[in-house]
Amino acid sequence: MIELPLFLVPGAPLALLILFALPQARATARALVPVAPLPALLAALAPVAPPPLALDWLLLGTRLALTETGATFLAFSALLWALAGWGAERLLVRDPARDRFSVCLLLAMTGNLGLLVAQDLGSFYAFFAMMSLASWGLVLHGGGAAQVFAGRIYIAFAILGEVALFAGLAMGAFATGTYMLADLAQPGVPPLALALVAVGFLIKLGAVPLHLWLPLAHSAAPAPASAVLSGAMLKAGLFGLMTVLPLGAVVAPEAGALLAAMAVAGLLIAPLLGLVQGDPKAVLAYSSIGQMSLMALGLGVGLAAPEAWPAIAVALVLLAAHHAFAKAALFLGVPVVWATGIGWPRALVLGAMALPAAALIGLPGTSGGLAKDAIKTAVAVGPGAWAFWLAPALFAASLGTACLMLRAFALLAAAPIRAEVPRGVALPFAVAVGLGVAGLALIPVPTHAAKAAVPSDLLPLAMAAALAALTLAAVRLARVRLVPPAPGGLLAAFEQVPVPAPVLALPAPERRGRALAPRRRRRPDGLAQSGGLAILGMAAALALAAVMLPEPAGSANPTSGAPAPAAAPAQSPAAGD
Amino acid sequence: MTDTSLLVLLPFLAALAATIHARGAAGWGLAGTVASAGLAAHLALSVHASGPASIAIGGWAAPLGITLRADGLAALMIAMTALVGLGVCVQALAAWGLRPTAVEDPRRARMRMGFWPLWLSTLAALNGLYLSGDLFNLYVTFEILGLAAVGLTALSGTRRALRAAFDYLVAGLAGSLLLLLGVALAYAAAGRVDLGVLPLLADSAAGRIAIALIVSGVGLKAALFPLHFWMPAAHSSAAPAASAILSALVVKGALYLALRLLLEGGLVADALRWGLICLGAGGMAWGSVCALRADRLKLLVAYSTVAQIGLIMLAISVAGDPLTGTAWQAAALLMLSHALAKAAMFLAVGRIAEELGHDRISGLNRSDLRPGAAEFAFAIAAISLIGLPPTAGFVGKWVLIDGLIGQGAWPVVALVLTGTVLSVAYLSRVVSRCLRGGPHIAPGARRPPWRAGDVAAIGLAFTALFMGLLSAAPLALLNGPLLS
Amino acid sequence: MIETWLPVAILMTSLGVAPVILMIPDGARTLRTTVNLAAASVKVCLVGWLAWQVARGTDFEARLPVAPGLDLVLQADALSVLFLALSAVLWFLTTIYAVGYLEGGTDRSRFFGFFSLCVAATVGIAMSGNLFTFLIFFEVLTLATWPLVVHRGSAEAHRAGRIYLAYTLGGGLALTLGTIWLYALAGDVTFTPQGTLGNLPAEHPVTLRIIFLLLIAGVGVKAALVPLHGWLPISMVAPAPVSALLHAVAVVKAGAFGIMRIVYDVFGVETTQALGLAMPLAAAAAVTIIWGSLRALTQDDLKKRLAYSTVSQVSYITLGVALISPVAAIGGLAHLIHQGIMKITLFLAAGNFAEGQGVKKVSQMDGMGRLMPGATLAFTVGALGMIGVPPLAGFVSKWYLAAGGLDAQAPLVIALLAGSSLMNAAYFLPILHRAWFRPPPETPAPRLRRIGWMLAVPPAITAGLILAAGLLANAPFSPLGWTRFIVSLEYI
Amino acid sequence: MIVFDLMLAAAILVAGWSALSAPDRTGAIAGFLVFGLLVALSWVRLDAPDVALAEAAIGSGLTGALMLRAAGRMAPPAADRVPRAQRAAAALLACGLAGGLAVAVMDLPGATIVYDPLVRADLGQSGVSNPVTAVLLNFRAWDTLLEMAVLLAALVLVAALGPRGTPRPARLGPLYTPFLRIMAPLSVLVAGHLLWLGATAPGGAFQAGAVLCGGLLALYFGGALRPAAVPAGPLWALCAAGVAVFAAAALAAEVLTGTLLAYPDGADKIWILAIEGGLTVSIGATLLLLFTGLRQGGARA
């Protein structure tokens, strides 16, 4: 197999981007979007990792390399981006602004793929920012009020994250004296720097309470965008944290506890909020929050118990890959549901969607089962004191996911058909489902020997089903009608629809008159009358002053009053005095 | 040093010739001016090369005889007069022609025949004044200067000009009287009237009063606030070329004498300094305020002269001992820059008024006719008057403030800066209106073709502008020893 | 080896051309444009040659004695070349733009004449070898800009002109006074790396502090340090090329450049710190950064928003200088170039919006991405660069400034930069949102005029420069590389 | 004599006051004339007959005549009330000035006048024995030259401002003609005499010129002389001639001796007389023209 240069990973989508600048080439470019991540995929799947690349002239000295973890992330991200590109091409086939979407997609793709191979701070940060900002365009694409609001919240959080990341990276770079990302994990980096970097990544990861943007954005963006947002980009945050945190090297119980607390909060809050949503994509988004919190939990444990980290790292990679495929398949399924009429076609679609859903819930035999088992096993090694509540938390997570899936399916089943959604979206969805099923086998993931399935694994699903049935019954009996709240939780209170154009800058009041010219008089030259007075006054004043003033000191001229020099006038012309 | 006396005699003879041969007045005038300029250049060069020189007229040395003294200061002033004179001559030639034409406007002929003798007399008187080393002789030159200047004021023959000329005449005579009284008193107090007498005058009250009277007379002739009452009307109602001469050159004679008095009077002058500083500051303030309120362009320019004279007087009054300080050089430089800039300004204003038919400031941007060259000259001259780099005014103010800082005279520094701000305020009134354009002006703006008057104004303005970069030359002249 | 002709030639390519252009009749468009562009291209070539020679270590100096102890000195060091290159390249681009912009306008010869004069003044400022020369060109810049501010001739323009003049001449006065005082104290104040004052600071600490204050107040007006910034937003009534080149680049940069010269080459970094002057200066810069951003948030007028953004961004340069750290200095110096190309891009694009669609307010920007994609793209690049998004130029300077803040033991700088970036985003991103993601108004205003290549190409080039300056930051001849070279001279 | 002097001083003051306070112009001019005569008298008392003569002839006589002529051509003065406060201030300031001057005069140190011994020592070399003439035309001839320029400048000024037409005095009766027949030659004679006298005794070009002008004026009033009828050139040339001679002599002296206005040794008197002759003619003509107010360009309508 030929060796693929690493710069092609971000370079291919960028090159395609340039093609978009030419109006004549746009049709071709559009068709090529799905294959843009291909080099990345090849690089990730290559039996021998491509050699590192040093471009000293680029940015602050760019270093590209593919680590083992990076390869996994790169592989599933590339696949997801390809799927999203394909899905978007089919979904937005009639959208006049589809080129704009493609451009944003390509930019975000470049960023996401690039950051996975970037080894130095400058290029990592650049790719990260590129991804974040370009995703803004993905969120905003629909152009409705919800999108505008979601976009505003999204970009606010994104910029906040960028700024925190910038500050943290700058401090870290100053402390270590190098520009290498991996050096941040070395001891000696100030905690504040790490905290800032972590905040930047946690925002991206969607950890509670920095998650507020996530449900909004996911539900507002078109489905393929949601797929990558949830499947690939959230993982970028995870990837960042795994890279820069001194995991496995230092014991930081406080930081670990804080992270774990955030994670547990996410595990509990996400299902509660998600269940009351009325939009299937929002429900799926909340499920993402739950899943990402699970990964954050792993990080927290890793910080608190370094000895557990190697196992946790493996589990996290598994979890990330599995979640990426499953969630992408679910998101891509949403428009397919919309496009199919109620009846057997929809049942068929929902049936297909059930596969990734099952994986998400963690049913044994699925990728999810494998991953969850891995994380459970790994976490169990963690600090002894934590064991008491870790297990219930994990169970709550599974239960929550199951409930959310049921809720999502219920909503999807009842979703009205949308005529504007083209049917062509089914094909990418099918591929995605296939990937969801076979996914972990295709990409280079660390191996984990799952323990045999036990019936208790089905407990969350069963309990969720029971709860759902109970709720349904209660609702029917009590004849209450649930009004789903808007996505966004607390922030919904701030949404203003529609936003009138605010009058921000009042015009300055007109200045009358001129600033520098005082009021003018008719005849400014009527002074001659008093001129005589002025002459007299001046002369008198000076004369009196001359009389009154004491003789200036030192004027005692000895020659004063003396007769003039001898009388003979000099005849020479040069005579002066 | 033959040329020294020729500097006086030649213009004088040319004036006689222009008087007698009225038809060829312009030719005589031109010849006299150019010859005088050549002599001035020669004088400046020789003073620069071989130092100051003096000549005892008739072979009778002072104090019996009269000595002509050409030192750096005098040479600079003479060169300044020549330079401005050349510019004004171009304008006068352009306005009133060189020779009578077959069918001629009588006013034009009258101006031509009247202007040249008067100008040549002014030139002779100024040169004589700068060269003179004798108090009584200075008085006599002031007399010629005053009469010729009144003539120049009245030249345009309008009612307003005649009225102003009369006021000027009366004020000038009063000034001469004070001067004469002072000279007489000095003679009585010290027994002689050559300039060497000045240091002796401090010893007696009579001598000090003599100085006081001379300063009063000089102040009146220099239009020093509050004795400037005659001046704005006179300078604003004369013909452009005449205004330029009056404002740029004639008042400089008196200022020069004031500078000489304070430089050579030494200790006598100490008592006067603070009084003169107050008057200078008052002049700057009052002139600026009046300029801000003026509604006519010429009046504004005339009031700006009041303010500038205040500034120069300020510089003169802080001029310390010429051997140690350099502040007095600032006064000379400021005079030079003011002469060039103010002449350019009056010529430019004359051109603007000629093209627009009026000189109301508020009407400057109301017409689609744009005398762009003249306005440009005005703007450049304004920059020089304000004292912005790289003009001569800037270097003058630099030397002045440098000297003031050296003396620790911070209040005076503040005064100078305030004066600068005020000059920006009133001059920008005009210049901003020259920058018109945009929607309220018809697109087909007419630009009158260039005239020689524009060339004269621009030439003088640019001389003022670049004089700053070339101030090494005047300062080299001033750095030579002074004669006293 | 000391060469004389090159600095003079570089100055004359605009100073000598200015009167020629002023004399060209208004209608002779081709002649004027030819003269203009020829001069501008010659200047670019000469500056390139100069940069090459300076890098090789040749000394350049031209000297004209004005008065005893006062010399007019043109010289070229690395710092000069930085500013020279900026003004030369951007002059060329802006001239092209201005030719297109003023098509059919009045008083074009006056405009281009003064435009050249402004550039001449900028070039003079860049190459001045002592404080006196600097002062002269600084004031010439003030005067030459005024007619451009007032160019439109409306009442509003005149008001802006008055305010501009009041501010800048007031500053000029302070600068003049400070300069004269310093000359009285120290003799000829030649710009020398590490300062020129010798042991004066030990003798006159208080006086020197006052002088520093006067000098900084003088140049601070042009550098738009709060509270001396009032003229800048008001001057935005000027035509777009003027706002672009002068207010974004020449005038404010002249001020920032002056601060550099005063801190580095007059007082020297050590003296500045020893006199306790660095901290107040940094504080002033910080206040300006915050205040400018805050004011920009509430502006609806596009150019005013950009103007306040300029106020904020230019102080990054001051901050970099005032932090007294080589790293921060690199950031500040690089920002001199970076901010220049970014802001000029923004202004040129804004000018295109106004010319093409009559859009002058942020609230009218809806759908501009569809109506004028090229200009909007350039604007986007500029805005993102301003926010500090990598890999654009702004990121590089912010990165070095942040590191410099840490280096100078002022970690608050990071908070400042973070806050400023947030606010930059807050006032730029809504514009981008409107432009790209809002539909154009139902009845879009009729297209005012076609945006010809002369208007379209310059912003595109500068946008490309923004990208290049960021991407190729580590390359030897990038602005960053050059500033490293300069800083290695200032801090030994 | 002291009584006479005191009375004279008081009379001068009274005359000045009456000139200032007269309600109409004619009265004021009359006061001025008296004032001038009294001042001339006081010059005589001060042993300065030259000055007395000049004052009487020019300062009082000619000026008074000019004023009378001008007053006849002007509208009556407007009632221009000067505010009381202004008057009071003026009086106060005048008193202050006078007081200062008085102090100065009292305080005069009695400085030695350096000129007396110098003039006395050099009189022998000046070519004339009248010290006044020696000073005027030799020691300080430069001043005199410039004073002639003043006169000429005044003439040019009057020419530039002068009225459009010149007065045409009526031809006087037959009684006047015989008087003129004596007067005119006599004035020429007296002028010549004064001119010649100037070398040794009080007299000289100014006095001679004044007398000459008196004679010319007599002719003018008699109608015998009508400057307006004379072509402009010659009259102007006459005015300028004397000054031109003076200036030319100055330059010629420079050529001959190397110093401006330094007459060749031994020939001082000749030179001085020649110059004075020119000056006399010039002064006479100038004063006449000043009086008649000829416009430049003369009779050219």
Coordinates of C-alpha atoms in Angstrom, one line a residue, chain B residues 1-2 5-6 8-9 12-13 16 18-20 22 55-60 63-66 68 110 113-114 117-118 121 134 136-137 140-141 143-144 147-148 150-151 154-155 162 169 178 181 185 187-194 204-206 209 213, chain D residues 97 100-101 103-105 107-116 118-119 122 125-126 135 138-143 145-150 152-154 156-157 160-161 164 233 236-237 240-241 243-244 247-248 250-251 254 259-262 295-296 300:
Chain B
M1 CA 30.5 97.9 1.6
T2 CA 29.3 100.2 -1.2
S5 CA 24.2 102.3 1.2
L6 CA 23.0 101.4 -2.2
V8 CA 18.8 102.5 0.6
L9 CA 19.8 104.8 -2.2
F12 CA 15.1 105.7 -3.4
L13 CA 16.4 106.8 -6.7
L16 CA 12.2 109.2 -7.8
A18 CA 9.1 106.2 -11.0
T19 CA 7.6 109.4 -9.7
I20 CA 8.9 111.5 -12.5
A22 CA 5.1 107.8 -14.3
I55 CA 30.2 102.1 7.6
A56 CA 30.6 105.5 8.9
I57 CA 28.8 107.8 6.5
G58 CA 30.8 110.7 5.3
G59 CA 33.8 109.4 7.2
W60 CA 32.3 110.8 10.5
P63 CA 28.5 109.6 17.8
L64 CA 29.1 112.6 15.6
G65 CA 28.3 111.0 12.3
I66 CA 25.9 108.2 11.5
L68 CA 25.3 102.1 9.0
R110 CA -3.7 105.2 -11.1
M113 CA 1.5 104.9 -11.0
G114 CA 0.8 105.2 -7.3
P117 CA 6.9 104.9 -5.9
L118 CA 5.3 104.2 -2.6
S121 CA 10.0 104.4 -0.8
D134 CA 21.4 105.9 15.2
F136 CA 17.4 109.9 15.2
N137 CA 18.1 108.3 11.9
V140 CA 13.6 109.6 10.1
T141 CA 13.3 106.3 8.4
E143 CA 8.8 108.8 9.0
I144 CA 9.3 107.8 5.4
L147 CA 4.0 108.1 5.0
A148 CA 4.6 105.6 2.3
V150 CA -0.4 105.5 4.5
G151 CA -0.1 106.0 0.8
A154 CA -5.1 104.7 0.6
L155 CA -4.1 103.5 -2.8
L162 CA -9.4 106.4 2.8
L169 CA -1.9 108.5 9.4
L178 CA 6.3 109.6 21.0
L181 CA 10.0 112.6 22.2
L185 CA 14.8 112.7 26.0
Y187 CA 19.6 112.9 23.9
A188 CA 19.0 115.0 26.9
A189 CA 19.7 112.2 29.3
A190 CA 22.8 110.8 27.7
G191 CA 24.0 113.5 25.4
R192 CA 24.0 111.5 22.2
V193 CA 21.7 109.6 19.9
D194 CA 23.6 106.7 18.4
S204 CA 18.6 108.0 35.0
A205 CA 14.9 108.2 35.3
A206 CA 14.9 110.4 32.2
I209 CA 11.4 107.3 30.4
L213 CA 8.5 106.6 25.1
Chain D
L97 CA 2.5 111.2 31.1
G100 CA 6.5 111.3 34.1
L101 CA 8.1 113.8 31.7
V103 CA 10.1 113.9 36.6
A104 CA 12.4 113.1 33.8
V105 CA 13.2 116.7 33.1
D107 CA 15.9 114.4 37.0
L108 CA 18.1 115.1 34.0
P109 CA 21.6 114.2 35.0
G110 CA 22.9 117.1 33.1
A111 CA 24.6 114.7 30.8
T112 CA 27.4 116.2 28.8
I113 CA 26.2 116.7 25.3
V114 CA 29.0 114.9 23.4
Y115 CA 28.3 116.7 20.2
D116 CA 29.4 120.2 21.1
L118 CA 33.0 117.1 18.5
V119 CA 31.4 119.6 16.3
D122 CA 35.6 119.1 13.3
Q125 CA 37.1 120.2 8.2
S126 CA 33.4 120.6 7.3
V135 CA 25.8 118.9 11.0
N138 CA 28.2 117.1 6.4
F139 CA 28.3 115.3 9.7
R140 CA 24.8 114.0 9.5
A141 CA 24.0 114.5 5.9
W142 CA 22.5 111.1 5.7
D143 CA 19.6 112.2 8.0
L145 CA 19.0 113.0 2.7
L146 CA 16.4 110.8 4.3
E147 CA 14.4 113.8 5.5
M148 CA 14.2 115.0 1.9
A149 CA 12.9 111.5 1.2
V150 CA 10.2 112.1 3.8
L152 CA 9.1 113.5 -1.2
A153 CA 7.1 110.6 0.3
A154 CA 4.7 113.1 1.6
V156 CA 3.8 111.2 -3.4
L157 CA 1.2 110.5 -0.7
A160 CA -1.9 109.6 -4.5
L161 CA -4.7 110.9 -2.3
R164 CA -9.5 115.5 -8.3
G233 CA 6.7 116.0 -15.8
W236 CA 7.7 116.7 -10.6
A237 CA 11.2 116.7 -12.0
A240 CA 12.8 115.4 -7.4
A241 CA 15.8 117.1 -8.9
V243 CA 16.9 115.2 -3.9
A244 CA 18.3 113.4 -6.9
A247 CA 21.6 111.3 -3.8
A248 CA 23.8 111.5 -6.9
A250 CA 26.3 111.1 -2.2
L251 CA 27.1 108.4 -4.7
E254 CA 31.5 107.5 -2.7
T259 CA 33.0 106.7 1.4
L260 CA 29.4 107.7 1.1
L261 CA 28.9 111.4 1.5
A262 CA 32.5 112.1 2.2
R295 CA -2.4 115.1 -8.6
Q296 CA 0.3 112.9 -10.0
R300 CA -3.8 115.4 -17.4

